[in-house]
Coordinates of C-alpha atoms in Angstrom, one line a residue:
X1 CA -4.8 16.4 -11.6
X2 CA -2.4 13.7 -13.2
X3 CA -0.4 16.5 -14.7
X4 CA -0.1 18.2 -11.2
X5 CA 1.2 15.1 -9.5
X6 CA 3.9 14.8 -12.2
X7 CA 5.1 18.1 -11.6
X8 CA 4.8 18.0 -8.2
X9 CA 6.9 15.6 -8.0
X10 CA 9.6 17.1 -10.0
X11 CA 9.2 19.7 -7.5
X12 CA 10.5 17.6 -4.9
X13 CA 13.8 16.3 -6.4
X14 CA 13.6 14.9 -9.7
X15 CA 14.3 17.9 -11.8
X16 CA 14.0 21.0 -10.1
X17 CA 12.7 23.9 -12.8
X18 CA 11.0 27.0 -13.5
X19 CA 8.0 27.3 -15.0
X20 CA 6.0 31.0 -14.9
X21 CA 3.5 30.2 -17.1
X22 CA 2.3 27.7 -15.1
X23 CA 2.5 29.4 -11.7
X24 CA 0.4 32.3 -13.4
X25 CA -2.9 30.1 -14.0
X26 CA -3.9 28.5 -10.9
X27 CA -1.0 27.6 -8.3
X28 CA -0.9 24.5 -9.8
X29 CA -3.6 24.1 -12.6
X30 CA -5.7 21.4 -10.9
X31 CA -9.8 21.5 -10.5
X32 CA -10.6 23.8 -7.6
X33 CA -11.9 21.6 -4.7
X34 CA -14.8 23.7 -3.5
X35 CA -16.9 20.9 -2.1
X36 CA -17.4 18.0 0.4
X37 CA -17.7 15.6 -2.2
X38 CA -14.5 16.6 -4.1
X39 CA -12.7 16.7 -1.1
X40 CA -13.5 13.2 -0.7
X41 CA -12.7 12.1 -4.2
X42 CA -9.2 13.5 -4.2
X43 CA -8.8 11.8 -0.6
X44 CA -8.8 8.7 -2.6
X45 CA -5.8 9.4 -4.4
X46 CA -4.3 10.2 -0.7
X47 CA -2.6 7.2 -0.9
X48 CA 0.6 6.0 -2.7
X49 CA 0.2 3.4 -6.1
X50 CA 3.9 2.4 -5.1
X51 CA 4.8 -0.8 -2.6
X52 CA 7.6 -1.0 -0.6
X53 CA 7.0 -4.3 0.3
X54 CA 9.6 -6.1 -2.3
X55 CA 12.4 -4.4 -2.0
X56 CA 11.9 -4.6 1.9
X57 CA 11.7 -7.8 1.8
X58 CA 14.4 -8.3 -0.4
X59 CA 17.0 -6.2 2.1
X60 CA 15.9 -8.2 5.1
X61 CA 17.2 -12.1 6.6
X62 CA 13.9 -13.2 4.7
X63 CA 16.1 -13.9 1.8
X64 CA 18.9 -15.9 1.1
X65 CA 20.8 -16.4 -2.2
X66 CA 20.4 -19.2 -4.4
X67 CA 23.3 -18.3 -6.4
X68 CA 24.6 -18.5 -10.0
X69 CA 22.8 -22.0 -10.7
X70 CA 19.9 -19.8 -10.8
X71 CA 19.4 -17.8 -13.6
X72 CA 16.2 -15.7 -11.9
X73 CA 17.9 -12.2 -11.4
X74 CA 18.3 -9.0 -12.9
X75 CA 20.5 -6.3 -11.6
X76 CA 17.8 -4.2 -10.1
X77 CA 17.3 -7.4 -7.7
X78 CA 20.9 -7.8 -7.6
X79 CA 21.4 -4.5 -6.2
X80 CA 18.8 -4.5 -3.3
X81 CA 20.0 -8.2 -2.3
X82 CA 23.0 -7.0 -1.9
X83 CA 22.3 -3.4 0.1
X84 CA 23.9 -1.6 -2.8
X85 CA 22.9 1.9 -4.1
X86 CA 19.9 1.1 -6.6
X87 CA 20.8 2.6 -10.0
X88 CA 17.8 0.7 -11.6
X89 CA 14.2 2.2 -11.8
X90 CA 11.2 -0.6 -11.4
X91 CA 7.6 -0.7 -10.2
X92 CA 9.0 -1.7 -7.3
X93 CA 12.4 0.6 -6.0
X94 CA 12.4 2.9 -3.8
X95 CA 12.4 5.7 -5.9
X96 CA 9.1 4.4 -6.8
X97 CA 8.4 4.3 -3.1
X98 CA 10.4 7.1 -3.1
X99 CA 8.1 9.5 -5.7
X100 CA 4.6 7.4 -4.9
X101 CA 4.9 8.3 -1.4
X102 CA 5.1 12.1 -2.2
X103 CA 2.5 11.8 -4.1
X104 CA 0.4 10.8 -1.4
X105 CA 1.4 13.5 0.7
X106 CA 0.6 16.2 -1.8
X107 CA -2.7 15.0 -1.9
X108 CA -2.8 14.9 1.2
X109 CA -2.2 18.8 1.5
X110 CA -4.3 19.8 -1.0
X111 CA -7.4 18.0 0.8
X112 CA -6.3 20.1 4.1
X113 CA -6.1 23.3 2.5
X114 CA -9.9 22.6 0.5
X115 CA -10.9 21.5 3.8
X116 CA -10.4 25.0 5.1
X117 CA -12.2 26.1 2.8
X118 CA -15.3 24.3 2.3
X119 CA -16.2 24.0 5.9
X120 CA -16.2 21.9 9.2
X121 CA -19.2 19.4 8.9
X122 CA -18.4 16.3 10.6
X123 CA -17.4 14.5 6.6
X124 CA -14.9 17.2 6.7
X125 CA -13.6 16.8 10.2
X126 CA -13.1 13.0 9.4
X127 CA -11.8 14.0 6.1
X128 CA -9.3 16.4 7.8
X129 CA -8.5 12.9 10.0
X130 CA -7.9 11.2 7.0
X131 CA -5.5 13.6 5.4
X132 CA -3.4 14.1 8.8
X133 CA -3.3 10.7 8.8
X134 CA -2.1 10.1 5.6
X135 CA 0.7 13.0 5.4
X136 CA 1.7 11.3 8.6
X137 CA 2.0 7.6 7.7
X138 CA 3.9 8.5 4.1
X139 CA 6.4 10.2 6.2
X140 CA 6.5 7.8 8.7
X141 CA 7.4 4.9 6.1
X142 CA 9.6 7.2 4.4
X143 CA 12.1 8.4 7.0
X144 CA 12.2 4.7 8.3
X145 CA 12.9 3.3 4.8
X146 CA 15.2 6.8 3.6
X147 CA 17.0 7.5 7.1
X148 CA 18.3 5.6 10.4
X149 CA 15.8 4.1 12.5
X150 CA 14.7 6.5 15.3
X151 CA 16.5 6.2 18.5
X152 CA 17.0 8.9 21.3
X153 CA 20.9 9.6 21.3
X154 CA 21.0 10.8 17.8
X155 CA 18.2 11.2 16.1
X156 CA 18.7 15.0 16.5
X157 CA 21.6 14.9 14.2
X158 CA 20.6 12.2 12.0
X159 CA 19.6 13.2 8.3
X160 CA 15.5 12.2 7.8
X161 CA 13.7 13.6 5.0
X162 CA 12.0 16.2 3.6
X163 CA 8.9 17.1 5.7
X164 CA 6.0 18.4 3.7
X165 CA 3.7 20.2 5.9
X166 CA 1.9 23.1 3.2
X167 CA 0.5 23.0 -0.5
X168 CA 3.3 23.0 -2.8
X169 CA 3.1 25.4 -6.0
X170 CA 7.0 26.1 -6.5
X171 CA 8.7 24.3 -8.8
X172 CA 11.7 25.9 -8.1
X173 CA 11.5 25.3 -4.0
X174 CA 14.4 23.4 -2.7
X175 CA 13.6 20.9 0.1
X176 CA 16.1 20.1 2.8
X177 CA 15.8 17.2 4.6
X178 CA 14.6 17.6 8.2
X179 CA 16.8 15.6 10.7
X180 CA 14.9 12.2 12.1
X181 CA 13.4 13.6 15.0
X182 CA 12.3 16.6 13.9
X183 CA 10.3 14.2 11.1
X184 CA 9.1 11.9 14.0
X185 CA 7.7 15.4 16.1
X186 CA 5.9 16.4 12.9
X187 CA 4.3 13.1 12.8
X188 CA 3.3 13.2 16.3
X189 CA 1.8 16.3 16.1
X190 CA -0.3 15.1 13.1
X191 CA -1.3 12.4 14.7
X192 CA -2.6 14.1 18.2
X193 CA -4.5 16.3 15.2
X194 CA -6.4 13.5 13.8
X195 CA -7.3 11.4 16.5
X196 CA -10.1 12.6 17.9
X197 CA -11.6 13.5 14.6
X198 CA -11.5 10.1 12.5
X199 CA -14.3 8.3 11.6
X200 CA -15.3 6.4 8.6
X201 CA -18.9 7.1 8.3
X202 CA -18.2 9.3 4.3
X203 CA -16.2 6.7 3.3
X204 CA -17.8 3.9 0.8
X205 CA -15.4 1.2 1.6
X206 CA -13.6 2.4 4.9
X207 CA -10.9 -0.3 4.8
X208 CA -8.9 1.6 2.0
X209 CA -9.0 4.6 4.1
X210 CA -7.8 5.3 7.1
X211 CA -10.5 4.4 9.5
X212 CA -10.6 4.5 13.2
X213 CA -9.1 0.6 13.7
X214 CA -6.3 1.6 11.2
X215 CA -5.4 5.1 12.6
X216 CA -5.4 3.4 15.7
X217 CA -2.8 0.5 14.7
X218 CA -0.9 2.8 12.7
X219 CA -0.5 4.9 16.3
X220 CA 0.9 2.0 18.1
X221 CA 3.1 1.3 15.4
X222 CA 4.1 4.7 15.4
X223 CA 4.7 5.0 19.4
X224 CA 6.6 1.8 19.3
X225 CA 9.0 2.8 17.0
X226 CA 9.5 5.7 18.7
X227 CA 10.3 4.3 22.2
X228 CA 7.1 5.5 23.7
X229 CA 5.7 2.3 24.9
X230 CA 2.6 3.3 27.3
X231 CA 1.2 5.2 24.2
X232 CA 2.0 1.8 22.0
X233 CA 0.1 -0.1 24.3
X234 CA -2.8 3.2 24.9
X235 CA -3.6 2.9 20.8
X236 CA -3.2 -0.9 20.4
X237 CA -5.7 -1.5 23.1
X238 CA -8.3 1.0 21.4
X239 CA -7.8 -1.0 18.5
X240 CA -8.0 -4.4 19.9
X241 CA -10.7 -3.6 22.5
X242 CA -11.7 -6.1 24.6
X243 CA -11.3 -9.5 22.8
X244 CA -8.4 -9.5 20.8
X245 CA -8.6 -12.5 19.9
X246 CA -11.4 -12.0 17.3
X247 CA -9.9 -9.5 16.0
X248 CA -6.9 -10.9 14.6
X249 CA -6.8 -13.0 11.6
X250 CA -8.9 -16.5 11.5
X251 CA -6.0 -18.9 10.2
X252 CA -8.2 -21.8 10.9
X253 CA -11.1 -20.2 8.2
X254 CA -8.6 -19.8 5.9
X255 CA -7.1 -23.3 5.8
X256 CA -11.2 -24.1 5.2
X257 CA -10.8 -22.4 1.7
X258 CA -9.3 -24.5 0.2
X259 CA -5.5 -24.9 -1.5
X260 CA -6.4 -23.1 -4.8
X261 CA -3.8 -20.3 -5.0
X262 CA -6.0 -17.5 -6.5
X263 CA -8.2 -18.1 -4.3
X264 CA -6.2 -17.9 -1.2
X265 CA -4.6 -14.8 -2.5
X266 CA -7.8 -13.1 -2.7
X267 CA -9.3 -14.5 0.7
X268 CA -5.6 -13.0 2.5
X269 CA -6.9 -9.4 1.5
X270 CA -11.0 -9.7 1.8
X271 CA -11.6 -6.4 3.2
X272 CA -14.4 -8.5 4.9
X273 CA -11.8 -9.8 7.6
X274 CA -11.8 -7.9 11.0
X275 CA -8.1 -8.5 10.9
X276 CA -7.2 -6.3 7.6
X277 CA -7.2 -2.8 8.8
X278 CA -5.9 -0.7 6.3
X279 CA -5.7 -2.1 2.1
X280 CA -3.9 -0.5 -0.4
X281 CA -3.4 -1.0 -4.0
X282 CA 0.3 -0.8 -6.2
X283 CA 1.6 -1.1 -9.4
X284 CA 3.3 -4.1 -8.6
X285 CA 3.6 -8.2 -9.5
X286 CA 4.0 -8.9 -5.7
X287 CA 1.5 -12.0 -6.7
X288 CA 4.8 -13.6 -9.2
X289 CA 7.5 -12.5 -6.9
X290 CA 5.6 -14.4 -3.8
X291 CA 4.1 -16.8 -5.5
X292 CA 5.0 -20.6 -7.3
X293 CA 6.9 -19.0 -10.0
X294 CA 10.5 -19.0 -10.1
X295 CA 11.1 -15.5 -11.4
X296 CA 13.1 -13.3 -9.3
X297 CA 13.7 -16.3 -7.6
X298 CA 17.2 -16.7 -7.3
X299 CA 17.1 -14.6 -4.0
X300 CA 14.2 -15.4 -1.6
X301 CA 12.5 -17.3 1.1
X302 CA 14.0 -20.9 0.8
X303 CA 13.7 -24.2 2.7
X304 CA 16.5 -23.8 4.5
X305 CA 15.2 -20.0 6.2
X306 CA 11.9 -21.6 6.8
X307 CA 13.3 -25.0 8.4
X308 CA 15.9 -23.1 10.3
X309 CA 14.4 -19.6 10.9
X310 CA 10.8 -18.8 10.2
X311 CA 8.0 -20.5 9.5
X312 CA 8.8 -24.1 9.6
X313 CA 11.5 -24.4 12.6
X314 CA 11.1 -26.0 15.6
X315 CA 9.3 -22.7 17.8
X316 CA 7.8 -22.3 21.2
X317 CA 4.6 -23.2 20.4
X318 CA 5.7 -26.5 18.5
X319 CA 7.4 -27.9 15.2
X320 CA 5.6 -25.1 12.8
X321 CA 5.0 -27.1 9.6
X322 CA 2.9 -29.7 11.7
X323 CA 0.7 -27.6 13.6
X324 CA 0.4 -24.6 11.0
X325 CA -3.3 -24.3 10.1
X326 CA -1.9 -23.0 6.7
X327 CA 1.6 -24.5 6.0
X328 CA 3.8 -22.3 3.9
X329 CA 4.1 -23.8 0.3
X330 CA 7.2 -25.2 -0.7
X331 CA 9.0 -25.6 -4.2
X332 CA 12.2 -27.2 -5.4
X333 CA 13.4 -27.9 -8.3
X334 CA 17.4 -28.8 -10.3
X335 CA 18.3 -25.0 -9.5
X336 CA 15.4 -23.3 -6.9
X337 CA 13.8 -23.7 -3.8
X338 CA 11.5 -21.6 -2.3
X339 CA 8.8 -21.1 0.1
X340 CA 5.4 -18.8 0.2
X341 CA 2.4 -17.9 1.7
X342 CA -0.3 -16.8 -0.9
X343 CA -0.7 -12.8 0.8
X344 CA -1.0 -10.1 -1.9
X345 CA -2.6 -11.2 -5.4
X346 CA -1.5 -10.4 -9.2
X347 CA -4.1 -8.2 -10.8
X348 CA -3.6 -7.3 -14.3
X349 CA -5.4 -4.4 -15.7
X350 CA -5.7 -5.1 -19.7
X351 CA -5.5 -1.7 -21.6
X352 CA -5.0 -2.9 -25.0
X353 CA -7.2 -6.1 -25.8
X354 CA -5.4 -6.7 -29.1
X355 CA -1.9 -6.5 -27.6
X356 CA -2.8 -8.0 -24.5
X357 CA -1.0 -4.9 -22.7
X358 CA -1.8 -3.4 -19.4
X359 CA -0.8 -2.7 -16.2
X360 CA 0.2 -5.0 -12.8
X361 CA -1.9 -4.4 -10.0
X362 CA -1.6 -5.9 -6.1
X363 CA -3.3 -5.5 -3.3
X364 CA -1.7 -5.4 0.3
X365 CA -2.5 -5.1 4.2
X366 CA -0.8 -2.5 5.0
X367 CA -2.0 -2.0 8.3
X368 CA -3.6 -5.4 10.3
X369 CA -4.8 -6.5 13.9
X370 CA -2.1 -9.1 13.8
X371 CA 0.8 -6.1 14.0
X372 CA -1.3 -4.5 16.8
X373 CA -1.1 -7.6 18.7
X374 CA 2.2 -8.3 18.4
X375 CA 2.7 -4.7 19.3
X376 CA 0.9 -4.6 22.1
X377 CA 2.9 -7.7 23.1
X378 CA 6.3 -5.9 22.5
X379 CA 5.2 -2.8 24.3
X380 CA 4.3 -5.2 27.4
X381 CA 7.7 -6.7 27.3
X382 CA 8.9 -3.4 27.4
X383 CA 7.7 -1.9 30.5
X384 CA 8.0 -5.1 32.4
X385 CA 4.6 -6.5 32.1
X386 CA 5.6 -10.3 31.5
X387 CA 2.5 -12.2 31.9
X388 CA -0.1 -9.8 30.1
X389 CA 2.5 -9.9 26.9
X390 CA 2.9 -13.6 27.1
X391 CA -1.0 -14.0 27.2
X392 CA -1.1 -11.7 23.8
X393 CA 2.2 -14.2 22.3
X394 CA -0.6 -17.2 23.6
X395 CA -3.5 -15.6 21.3
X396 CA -1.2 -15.4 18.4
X397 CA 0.1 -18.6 18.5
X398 CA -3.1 -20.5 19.1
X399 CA -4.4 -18.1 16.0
X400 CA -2.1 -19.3 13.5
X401 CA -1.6 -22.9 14.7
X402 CA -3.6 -26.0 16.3
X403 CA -1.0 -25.9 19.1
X404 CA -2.1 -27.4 22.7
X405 CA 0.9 -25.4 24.0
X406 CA 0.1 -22.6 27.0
X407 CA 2.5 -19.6 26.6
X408 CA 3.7 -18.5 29.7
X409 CA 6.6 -16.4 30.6
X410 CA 8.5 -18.7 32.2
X411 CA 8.1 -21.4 29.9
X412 CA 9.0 -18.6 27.0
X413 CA 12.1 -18.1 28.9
X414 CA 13.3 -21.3 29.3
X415 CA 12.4 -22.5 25.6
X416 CA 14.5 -19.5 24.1
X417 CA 17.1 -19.8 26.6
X418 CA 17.7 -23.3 25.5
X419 CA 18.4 -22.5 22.0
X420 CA 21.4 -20.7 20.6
X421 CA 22.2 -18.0 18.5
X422 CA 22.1 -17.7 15.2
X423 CA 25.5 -17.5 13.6
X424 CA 27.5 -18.1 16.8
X425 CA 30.0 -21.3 16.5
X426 CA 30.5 -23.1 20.0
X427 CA 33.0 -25.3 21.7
X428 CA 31.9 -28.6 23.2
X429 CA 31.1 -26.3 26.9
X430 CA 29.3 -24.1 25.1
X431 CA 31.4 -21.5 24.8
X432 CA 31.2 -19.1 21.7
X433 CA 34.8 -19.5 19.8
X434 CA 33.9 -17.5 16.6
X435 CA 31.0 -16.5 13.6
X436 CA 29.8 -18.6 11.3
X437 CA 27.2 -16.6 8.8
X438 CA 25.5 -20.7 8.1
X439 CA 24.3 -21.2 11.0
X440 CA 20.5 -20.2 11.6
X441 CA 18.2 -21.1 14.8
X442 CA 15.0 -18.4 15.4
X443 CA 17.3 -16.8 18.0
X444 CA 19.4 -14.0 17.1
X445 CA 21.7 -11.4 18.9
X446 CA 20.0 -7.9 20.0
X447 CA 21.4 -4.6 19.5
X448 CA 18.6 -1.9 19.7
X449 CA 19.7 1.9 20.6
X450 CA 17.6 1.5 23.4
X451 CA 18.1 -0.4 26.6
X452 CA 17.0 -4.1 26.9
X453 CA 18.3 -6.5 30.0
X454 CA 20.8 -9.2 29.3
X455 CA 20.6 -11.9 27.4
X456 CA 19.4 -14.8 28.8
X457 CA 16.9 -12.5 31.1
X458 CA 13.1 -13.0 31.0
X459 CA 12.7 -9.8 28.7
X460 CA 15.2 -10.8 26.2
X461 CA 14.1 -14.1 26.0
X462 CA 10.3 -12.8 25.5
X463 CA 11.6 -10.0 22.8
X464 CA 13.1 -13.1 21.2
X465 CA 9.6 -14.3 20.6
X466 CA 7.6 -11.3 20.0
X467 CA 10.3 -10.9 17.3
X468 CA 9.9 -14.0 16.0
X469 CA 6.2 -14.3 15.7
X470 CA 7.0 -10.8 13.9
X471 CA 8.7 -12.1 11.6
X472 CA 6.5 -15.4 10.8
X473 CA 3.5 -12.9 10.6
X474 CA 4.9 -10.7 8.0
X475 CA 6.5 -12.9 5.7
X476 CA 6.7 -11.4 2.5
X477 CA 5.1 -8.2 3.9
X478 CA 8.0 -6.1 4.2
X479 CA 7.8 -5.2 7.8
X480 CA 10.8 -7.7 8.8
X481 CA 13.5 -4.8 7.9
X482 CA 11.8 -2.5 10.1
X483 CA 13.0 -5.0 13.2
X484 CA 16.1 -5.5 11.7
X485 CA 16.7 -1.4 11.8
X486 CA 15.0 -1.3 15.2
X487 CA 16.8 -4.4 17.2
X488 CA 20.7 -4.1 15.6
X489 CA 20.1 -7.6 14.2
X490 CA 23.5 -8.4 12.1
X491 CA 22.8 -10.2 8.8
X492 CA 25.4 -12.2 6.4
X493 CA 24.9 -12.9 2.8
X494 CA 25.4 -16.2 2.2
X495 CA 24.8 -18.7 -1.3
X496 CA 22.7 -21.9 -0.3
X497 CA 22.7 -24.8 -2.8
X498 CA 19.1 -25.9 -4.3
X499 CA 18.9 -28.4 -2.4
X500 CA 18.7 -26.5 0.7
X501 CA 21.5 -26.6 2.2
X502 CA 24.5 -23.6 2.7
X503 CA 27.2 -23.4 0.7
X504 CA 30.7 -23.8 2.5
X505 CA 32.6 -20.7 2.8
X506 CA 29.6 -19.9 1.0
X507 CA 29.1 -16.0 3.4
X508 CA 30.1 -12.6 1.7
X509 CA 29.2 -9.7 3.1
X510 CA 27.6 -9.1 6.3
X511 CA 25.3 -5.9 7.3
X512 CA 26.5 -4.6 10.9
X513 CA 24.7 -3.0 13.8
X514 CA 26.1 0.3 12.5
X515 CA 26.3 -0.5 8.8
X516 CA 25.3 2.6 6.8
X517 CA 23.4 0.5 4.1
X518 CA 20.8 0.2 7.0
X519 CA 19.0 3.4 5.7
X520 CA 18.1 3.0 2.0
X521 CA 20.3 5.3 0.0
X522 CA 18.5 8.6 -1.5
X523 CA 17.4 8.2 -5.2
X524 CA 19.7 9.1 -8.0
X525 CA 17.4 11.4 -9.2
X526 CA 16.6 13.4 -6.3
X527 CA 20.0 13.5 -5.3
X528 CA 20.8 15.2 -8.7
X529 CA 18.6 17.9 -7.4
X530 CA 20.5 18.8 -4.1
X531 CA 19.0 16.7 -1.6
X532 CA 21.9 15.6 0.5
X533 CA 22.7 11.5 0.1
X534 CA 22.6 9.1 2.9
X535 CA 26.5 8.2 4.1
X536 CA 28.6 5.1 2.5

């Protein structure tokens, strides 16, 4: 099976070959899947070993530079800092993502067609769930990592990716990329497929499969990314049912753990917690890059992002750092400063004793209650229903935080409309005189495809916050560039001193509303095959 993956893969842009021999065994000389429980077995490897959570993270206003002081680079990190084309391979680029994600959906395929073959007992119908759903959310992450965000006006046009929808046994077959929306209706259409066939009750340990709650989050996400906001808010409240608020994650249980790092790591993704919906495992060292060691440091989450911007500003619900019931954790030192929460673990799988050689492991939430809350929230905001998406903003805030603040529309309004804009330099009436890439407050200019009232109007103001709790919640989860594609939002690069504070004349380069380096550029390798690259 290993060998078929490989190959697979090759098929789909690394090398593309010919190889007749192979084609005249079976179509792709893996173990024939003639029975429930080998369906279910190679549903397991439905699921791709590659993250995209660093290099996400990395692209994204979550990061700042530290600069030269700091000698915790390489030029892999140096090149997705700085929105270039990645010409380095790692456990964590995209062409990882790139290849793992694939993989996934191959699997994916193969389940589907054994399915049809070995028959339609409920397992299988779930099963069949399972592998729509996959095939769907690989694509899904792909075209919104690979391509420009979806938006009505020209997603048409715009270049997606490749859309798998068969068993592939060519090596030779050339793949064209589909355009966005024809990737997003492919995806839909799975979707409608699976949804009233998923269940859980084959599966051994549902939350690394996708299980009802999960195929139900990853719909609203879905639907909200695609500008469908009544069926956003149809799948988050299946998933949320009637008390949200137990659903989401306990922040208060978890400051009860204690500070030990490892263990705080490993409480973040218990599959035990109502609030982690869909796990998945990566070759990856997510645990160093986000946690207290400096490596890979020189670009990241520092004091000045977290005091100005995230975690740790002055918010609507208080002064973070002093009502969190988790506080970030901070480190500084003569050339760093940075600050983490303790999310996905480093696991290292030891294959040679003697050499102490192996493998790095994480485990992640890809999928949680806390996105399907704040989703809810957003699709609220969007069709104009103020009050029931400033009740969910309320429940998230009073989650994460002892806060005795009440979140009400009106008071989100006037909070946000009392603090500027990121980036905006003002005269003494208030005026805005010119751009100044230093200056960071929570708020931040909005430019989505779509249509949002003016600023300063109640749904700005509450997108503001949604966005904002957004981006608290997914700190070093990746998700932040997903908004950043979605809302327009402008980001400079900028060098900030260790201690904390921003360089002067310290901004050089800025990513635009309609900067091309918003969609990640095609591998190197698959472009070498034929697949057409994403503009420059």
């Amino acid at each position: 099976m290993n060998k078929y993956i490989g190959l697979s893969i090759v098929a789909l842009g690394l090398t593309f070959t010919s190889c007749n021999d192979f084609l005249d065994t079976t179509p792709d000389n893996r173990a024939t899947i003639d029975s429930e429980e080998k369906v279910e077995k190679l549903l397991v490897s439905a699921y791709s070993t590659a993250s995209y959570v660093y290099f996400c993270e990395a692209m994204s206003d979550n990061f700042d530079d530290y600069g030269e002081a700091n000698p915790n680079t390489d030029r892999f990190v140096d090149e997705v800092y700085a929105w270039k084309d990645v010409t380095e391979d790692d456990n964590e680029s995209p062409e990882r993502y790139w290849t793992g994600a694939y993989d996934a959906i191959i699997q994916a395929n193969q389940a589907l067609e054994a399915i049809g073959n070995v028959g339609n007992s409920r397992n299988m119908q779930e099963a069949r769930a399972e592998a729509l759903l996959s095939r769907a959310y690989h694509h899904f992450m792909l075209v919104n990592i690979f391509a420009k965000n979806y938006n009505s006006a020209t997603s048409d046009t715009d270049p997606g990716v490749p859309y798998l929808g068969g068993v592939e046994d060519k090596l030779d077959e050339h793949h064209e990329r589909a355009s966005v929306a024809t990737v997003y209706q492919m995806i839909d259409r799975d979707l409608q497929e699976a949804l009233p066939l998923v269940g859980s009750d084959y599966m051994s340990v549902p939350k690394y499969h996708f299980n009802p709650k999960a195929a139900y989050a990853f719909a609203a996400r879905f639907y909200l990314f695609y500008e469908k906001w009544d069926l956003a808010l149809k799948y988050a409240n299946l998933c949320l049912g009637a008390n949200a608020a137990s659903q989401i994650r306990n922040w208060q249980a978890w400051s009860q753990i204690g500070t030990d790092r490892e263990v705080q790591f490993n409480d973040w993704i218990d599959a035990s917690h109502n609030a982690n919906l869909l796990l998945m495992t990566a070759y990856s060292e997510l645990g160093v890059y986000f946690g207290p060691w400096t490596y890979r440091k020189r670009y990241t989450h520092g004091s000045y992002l977290a005091d100005n911007e995230t975690c740790n500003a002055a918010n609507v619900f208080g002064v973070g750092y002093s009502h969190y019931y988790v506080p970030a954790a901070r480190f500084a030192g003569n050339n760093y400063n940075f600050v983490v929460w303790y999310k996905s673990p480093y696991l290292f799988e030891e294959t040679d004793p003697v050499n102490r050689t192996g493998f790095a492991h994480t485990v992640y939430a890809a999928l949680t209650s806390d996105e399907v809350l704040l989703t809810r929230a957003e699709a609220y905001i969007m069709l104009n229903e103020y009050d029931k998406a400033a009740a969910d903003l309320n429940t998230w805030a009073h989650s994460i935080s002892s806060t005795t603040t009440t979140l009400t529309a009106d008071y989100i309004k006037d909070f946000y409309n009392s603090v500027g804009y990121s980036y905006d330099v003002l005269d003494e009436d208030g005026n805005v005189v010119g751009v100044d890439g230093t200056i960071s407050t929570i708020k931040k200019h909005l430019h989505p495809a779509f249509t949002i009232d003016e600023e300063g109007s109640t749904q700005e103001a509450m997108l503001q916050c949604v966005l904002g709790f957004r981006r608290i919640q997914f700190l070093q989860e990746g998700l932040r560039w997903f908004d950043i594609k979605r809302y327009g939002i402008e980001i400079p690069r900028r060098v900030i001193a260790a201690d904390g504070t921003p360089v002067p004349d310290g901004v050089y380069d800025w990513l635009t509303v309609n900067d091309e380096r918003r969609a990640v550029q095609i591998p190197p390798r698959v472009r070498d095959s034929g697949i057409e690259a994403n503009p420059r």
